[in-house]
Amino acid sequence: MAIWQMNDEERSAAGVPLPYWAFAWAGGQALARYLLDHPETVAGRKLLDVGAGSGLEAIAGAMAGATVIAADTDPFAVAATEMNA
């Protein structure tokens, strides 16, 4: 069964973590917008995105000129970040 068709009980029984990676959270959107509007903040620097989720902030940082490492413990989040990058 596809993740998006599962209810919470089915998801939990299948060992599938909550899909936090599937949302562009407001704080992440604001940070990504800030990095894109102010690239001098991170350009030429190293940026570590811990709990990267979909990779939104990491991608914005890379677009702003940073060298980026995006990390997450959820394999679905890692896959989402890789696909979004």
N, CA and C atoms as an extended XYZ file, in Angstrom:
255
Properties=species:S:1:pos:R:3:atomname:S:1:resname:S:1:resid:I:1 pbc="F F F"
N         0.851       -1.178        0.000 N   MET     1
C         0.000        0.000        0.000 CA  MET     1
C         0.899        1.244        0.000 C   MET     1
N         0.526        2.227       -0.758 N   ALA     2
C         1.299        3.471       -0.825 CA  ALA     2
C         1.170        4.246        0.487 C   ALA     2
N         2.240        4.931        0.868 N   ILE     3
C         2.259        5.679        2.134 CA  ILE     3
C         1.082        6.636        2.235 C   ILE     3
N         0.790        7.357        1.155 N   TRP     4
C        -0.260        8.379        1.206 CA  TRP     4
C        -1.657        7.783        1.344 C   TRP     4
N        -1.783        6.449        1.190 N   GLN     5
C        -3.076        5.802        1.359 CA  GLN     5
C        -3.227        5.169        2.746 C   GLN     5
N        -2.162        5.179        3.536 N   MET     6
C        -2.197        4.565        4.863 CA  MET     6
C        -2.782        5.506        5.904 C   MET     6
N        -3.525        4.929        6.849 N   ASN     7
C        -3.899        5.720        8.016 CA  ASN     7
C        -2.777        5.566        9.044 C   ASN     7
N        -2.873        6.255       10.164 N   ASP     8
C        -1.792        6.231       11.157 CA  ASP     8
C        -1.506        4.828       11.691 C   ASP     8
N        -2.554        4.033       11.914 N   GLU     9
C        -2.349        2.680       12.439 CA  GLU     9
C        -1.623        1.802       11.422 C   GLU     9
N        -2.020        1.884       10.162 N   GLU    10
C        -1.370        1.087        9.117 CA  GLU    10
C         0.084        1.528        8.927 C   GLU    10
N         0.309        2.816        8.958 N   ARG    11
C         1.656        3.362        8.797 CA  ARG    11
C         2.553        2.886        9.930 C   ARG    11
N         2.038        2.966       11.161 N   SER    12
C         2.803        2.547       12.331 CA  SER    12
C         3.097        1.047       12.285 C   SER    12
N         2.103        0.238       11.927 N   ALA    13
C         2.284       -1.215       11.852 CA  ALA    13
C         3.307       -1.596       10.785 C   ALA    13
N         3.388       -0.804        9.725 N   ALA    14
C         4.341       -1.077        8.644 CA  ALA    14
C         5.731       -0.552        8.966 C   ALA    14
N         5.855        0.159       10.100 N   GLY    15
C         7.159        0.701       10.483 CA  GLY    15
C         7.573        1.911        9.672 C   GLY    15
N         6.603        2.593        9.092 N   VAL    16
C         6.891        3.777        8.278 CA  VAL    16
C         6.802        5.010        9.174 C   VAL    16
N         7.876        5.804        9.272 N   PRO    17
C         7.842        6.992       10.129 CA  PRO    17
C         6.898        8.060        9.582 C   PRO    17
N         6.502        8.974       10.458 N   LEU    18
C         5.669       10.094       10.010 CA  LEU    18
C         6.390       10.855        8.899 C   LEU    18
N         5.672       11.281        7.874 N   PRO    19
C         6.314       11.932        6.723 CA  PRO    19
C         6.587       13.423        6.941 C   PRO    19
N         7.408       13.730        7.943 N   TYR    20
C         7.746       15.131        8.192 CA  TYR    20
C         8.439       15.754        6.987 C   TYR    20
N         9.112       14.937        6.204 N   TRP    21
C         9.830       15.396        5.019 CA  TRP    21
C         8.887       15.881        3.920 C   TRP    21
N         7.616       15.553        4.018 N   ALA    22
C         6.669       15.871        2.950 CA  ALA    22
C         6.101       17.285        3.044 C   ALA    22
N         6.482       18.033        4.069 N   PHE    23
C         5.937       19.371        4.268 CA  PHE    23
C         7.028       20.422        4.166 C   PHE    23
N         6.694       21.533        3.539 N   ALA    24
C         7.586       22.700        3.563 CA  ALA    24
C         7.121       23.539        4.752 C   ALA    24
N         7.735       23.322        5.911 N   TRP    25
C         7.341       23.996        7.142 CA  TRP    25
C         7.584       25.498        7.027 C   TRP    25
N         6.768       26.274        7.716 N   ALA    26
C         6.834       27.741        7.620 CA  ALA    26
C         8.225       28.275        7.952 C   ALA    26
N         8.843       27.760        9.001 N   GLY    27
C        10.184       28.221        9.373 CA  GLY    27
C        11.202       27.918        8.290 C   GLY    27
N        11.086       26.747        7.689 N   GLY    28
C        11.986       26.374        6.602 CA  GLY    28
C        11.775       27.226        5.370 C   GLY    28
N        10.520       27.544        5.078 N   GLN    29
C        10.228       28.422        3.945 CA  GLN    29
C        10.830       29.800        4.168 C   GLN    29
N        10.688       30.303        5.389 N   ALA    30
C        11.230       31.630        5.704 CA  ALA    30
C        12.752       31.633        5.605 C   ALA    30
N        13.402       30.589        6.120 N   LEU    31
C        14.859       30.511        6.046 CA  LEU    31
C        15.327       30.396        4.601 C   LEU    31
N        14.675       29.554        3.817 N   ALA    32
C        15.045       29.402        2.408 CA  ALA    32
C        14.901       30.728        1.667 C   ALA    32
N        13.808       31.426        1.912 N   ARG    33
C        13.593       32.723        1.255 CA  ARG    33
C        14.676       33.713        1.667 C   ARG    33
N        15.032       33.716        2.956 N   TYR    34
C        16.072       34.619        3.452 CA  TYR    34
C        17.407       34.324        2.776 C   TYR    34
N        17.763       33.044        2.686 N   LEU    35
C        19.032       32.681        2.061 CA  LEU    35
C        19.074       33.094        0.594 C   LEU    35
N        17.959       32.938       -0.098 N   LEU    36
C        17.913       33.337       -1.506 CA  LEU    36
C        17.952       34.854       -1.669 C   LEU    36
N        17.337       35.565       -0.735 N   ASP    37
C        17.325       37.034       -0.799 CA  ASP    37
C        18.624       37.651       -0.302 C   ASP    37
N        19.363       36.921        0.531 N   HIS    38
C        20.610       37.423        1.129 CA  HIS    38
C        21.723       36.387        0.963 C   HIS    38
N        22.127       36.085       -0.259 N   PRO    39
C        23.121       35.034       -0.481 CA  PRO    39
C        24.466       35.315        0.175 C   PRO    39
N        24.760       36.579        0.436 N   GLU    40
C        26.031       36.916        1.087 CA  GLU    40
C        26.140       36.298        2.485 C   GLU    40
N        25.017       35.914        3.048 N   THR    41
C        24.992       35.287        4.371 CA  THR    41
C        25.723       33.941        4.370 C   THR    41
N        25.603       33.197        3.270 N   VAL    42
C        26.185       31.852        3.227 CA  VAL    42
C        27.144       31.608        2.064 C   VAL    42
N        27.204       32.510        1.111 N   ALA    43
C        28.050       32.301       -0.074 CA  ALA    43
C        29.495       32.031        0.340 C   ALA    43
N        30.055       30.956       -0.192 N   GLY    44
C        31.432       30.598        0.111 CA  GLY    44
C        31.632       29.915        1.452 C   GLY    44
N        30.554       29.653        2.158 N   ARG    45
C        30.641       29.006        3.478 CA  ARG    45
C        30.115       27.581        3.404 C   ARG    45
N        30.278       26.857        4.508 N   LYS    46
C        29.737       25.509        4.621 CA  LYS    46
C        28.438       25.570        5.405 C   LYS    46
N        27.431       24.848        4.935 N   LEU    47
C        26.121       24.850        5.572 CA  LEU    47
C        25.730       23.403        5.868 C   LEU    47
N        25.350       23.123        7.103 N   LEU    48
C        24.898       21.795        7.512 CA  LEU    48
C        23.410       21.871        7.838 C   LEU    48
N        22.608       21.127        7.104 N   ASP    49
C        21.165       21.069        7.339 CA  ASP    49
C        20.866       19.745        8.037 C   ASP    49
N        20.648       19.793        9.350 N   VAL    50
C        20.371       18.598       10.146 CA  VAL    50
C        18.859       18.416       10.225 C   VAL    50
N        18.388       17.224        9.908 N   GLY    51
C        16.949       17.003        9.833 CA  GLY    51
C        16.418       17.667        8.579 C   GLY    51
N        17.071       17.407        7.467 N   ALA    52
C        16.841       18.151        6.224 CA  ALA    52
C        15.444       17.991        5.639 C   ALA    52
N        14.764       16.911        5.968 N   GLY    53
C        13.422       16.729        5.423 CA  GLY    53
C        13.451       16.668        3.908 C   GLY    53
N        12.749       17.569        3.254 N   SER    54
C        12.702       17.592        1.791 CA  SER    54
C        13.919       18.268        1.178 C   SER    54
N        14.753       18.880        2.003 N   GLY    55
C        15.963       19.532        1.507 CA  GLY    55
C        15.788       20.979        1.106 C   GLY    55
N        14.646       21.563        1.406 N   LEU    56
C        14.348       22.930        0.979 CA  LEU    56
C        15.429       23.925        1.376 C   LEU    56
N        15.808       23.924        2.647 N   GLU    57
C        16.794       24.900        3.120 CA  GLU    57
C        18.176       24.608        2.554 C   GLU    57
N        18.530       23.327        2.465 N   ALA    58
C        19.828       22.949        1.905 CA  ALA    58
C        19.931       23.377        0.445 C   ALA    58
N        18.868       23.173       -0.302 N   ILE    59
C        18.860       23.556       -1.712 CA  ILE    59
C        18.968       25.066       -1.852 C   ILE    59
N        18.240       25.798       -1.025 N   ALA    60
C        18.333       27.264       -1.064 CA  ALA    60
C        19.745       27.714       -0.715 C   ALA    60
N        20.357       27.069        0.277 N   GLY    61
C        21.729       27.407        0.642 CA  GLY    61
C        22.695       27.164       -0.498 C   GLY    61
N        22.533       26.036       -1.182 N   ALA    62
C        23.393       25.730       -2.327 CA  ALA    62
C        23.179       26.747       -3.446 C   ALA    62
N        21.926       27.125       -3.679 N   MET    63
C        21.636       28.125       -4.708 CA  MET    63
C        22.231       29.480       -4.344 C   MET    63
N        22.390       29.722       -3.043 N   ALA    64
C        22.968       30.983       -2.571 CA  ALA    64
C        24.494       30.933       -2.536 C   ALA    64
N        25.072       29.795       -2.904 N   GLY    65
C        26.520       29.724       -3.013 CA  GLY    65
C        27.249       28.998       -1.909 C   GLY    65
N        26.525       28.331       -1.029 N   ALA    66
C        27.165       27.586        0.062 CA  ALA    66
C        27.504       26.166       -0.387 C   ALA    66
N        28.483       25.583        0.268 N   THR    67
C        28.750       24.152        0.148 CA  THR    67
C        27.868       23.493        1.201 C   THR    67
N        27.015       22.571        0.781 N   VAL    68
C        25.951       22.086        1.667 CA  VAL    68
C        26.068       20.590        1.942 C   VAL    68
N        25.806       20.226        3.193 N   ILE    69
C        25.589       18.838        3.585 CA  ILE    69
C        24.190       18.791        4.189 C   ILE    69
N        23.334       17.933        3.632 N   ALA    70
C        21.979       17.746        4.153 CA  ALA    70
C        21.917       16.359        4.786 C   ALA    70
N        21.476       16.270        6.032 N   ALA    71
C        21.439       14.995        6.745 CA  ALA    71
C        20.065       14.763        7.361 C   ALA    71
N        19.624       13.521        7.325 N   ASP    72
C        18.361       13.146        7.960 CA  ASP    72
C        18.421       11.663        8.288 C   ASP    72
N        17.729       11.242        9.342 N   THR    73
C        17.713        9.832        9.727 CA  THR    73
C        16.631        9.041        9.001 C   THR    73
N        15.667        9.729        8.414 N   ASP    74
C        14.563        9.076        7.720 CA  ASP    74
C        14.970        8.808        6.266 C   ASP    74
N        14.996        7.545        5.845 N   PRO    75
C        15.404        7.248        4.468 CA  PRO    75
C        14.494        7.881        3.420 C   PRO    75
N        13.226        8.101        3.769 N   PHE    76
C        12.329        8.770        2.833 CA  PHE    76
C        12.726       10.237        2.668 C   PHE    76
N        13.158       10.859        3.760 N   ALA    77
C        13.622       12.247        3.699 CA  ALA    77
C        14.888       12.348        2.865 C   ALA    77
N        15.792       11.401        3.045 N   VAL    78
C        17.027       11.397        2.251 CA  VAL    78
C        16.682       11.274        0.769 C   VAL    78
N        15.766       10.375        0.446 N   ALA    79
C        15.349       10.204       -0.949 CA  ALA    79
C        14.685       11.469       -1.481 C   ALA    79
N        13.841       12.101       -0.667 N   ALA    80
C        13.175       13.334       -1.094 CA  ALA    80
C        14.192       14.435       -1.350 C   ALA    80
N        15.175       14.570       -0.467 N   THR    81
C        16.215       15.584       -0.650 CA  THR    81
C        16.993       15.319       -1.927 C   THR    81
N        17.361       14.067       -2.149 N   GLU    82
C        18.110       13.726       -3.363 CA  GLU    82
C        17.301       14.022       -4.616 C   GLU    82
N        16.013       13.701       -4.601 N   MET    83
C        15.174       13.965       -5.779 CA  MET    83
C        14.957       15.459       -5.992 C   MET    83
N        14.813       16.204       -4.904 N   ASN    84
C        14.585       17.646       -5.028 CA  ASN    84
C        15.835       18.398       -5.455 C   ASN    84
N        17.004       17.864       -5.088 N   ALA    85
C        18.252       18.528       -5.464 CA  ALA    85
C        18.485       18.332       -6.942 C   ALA    85
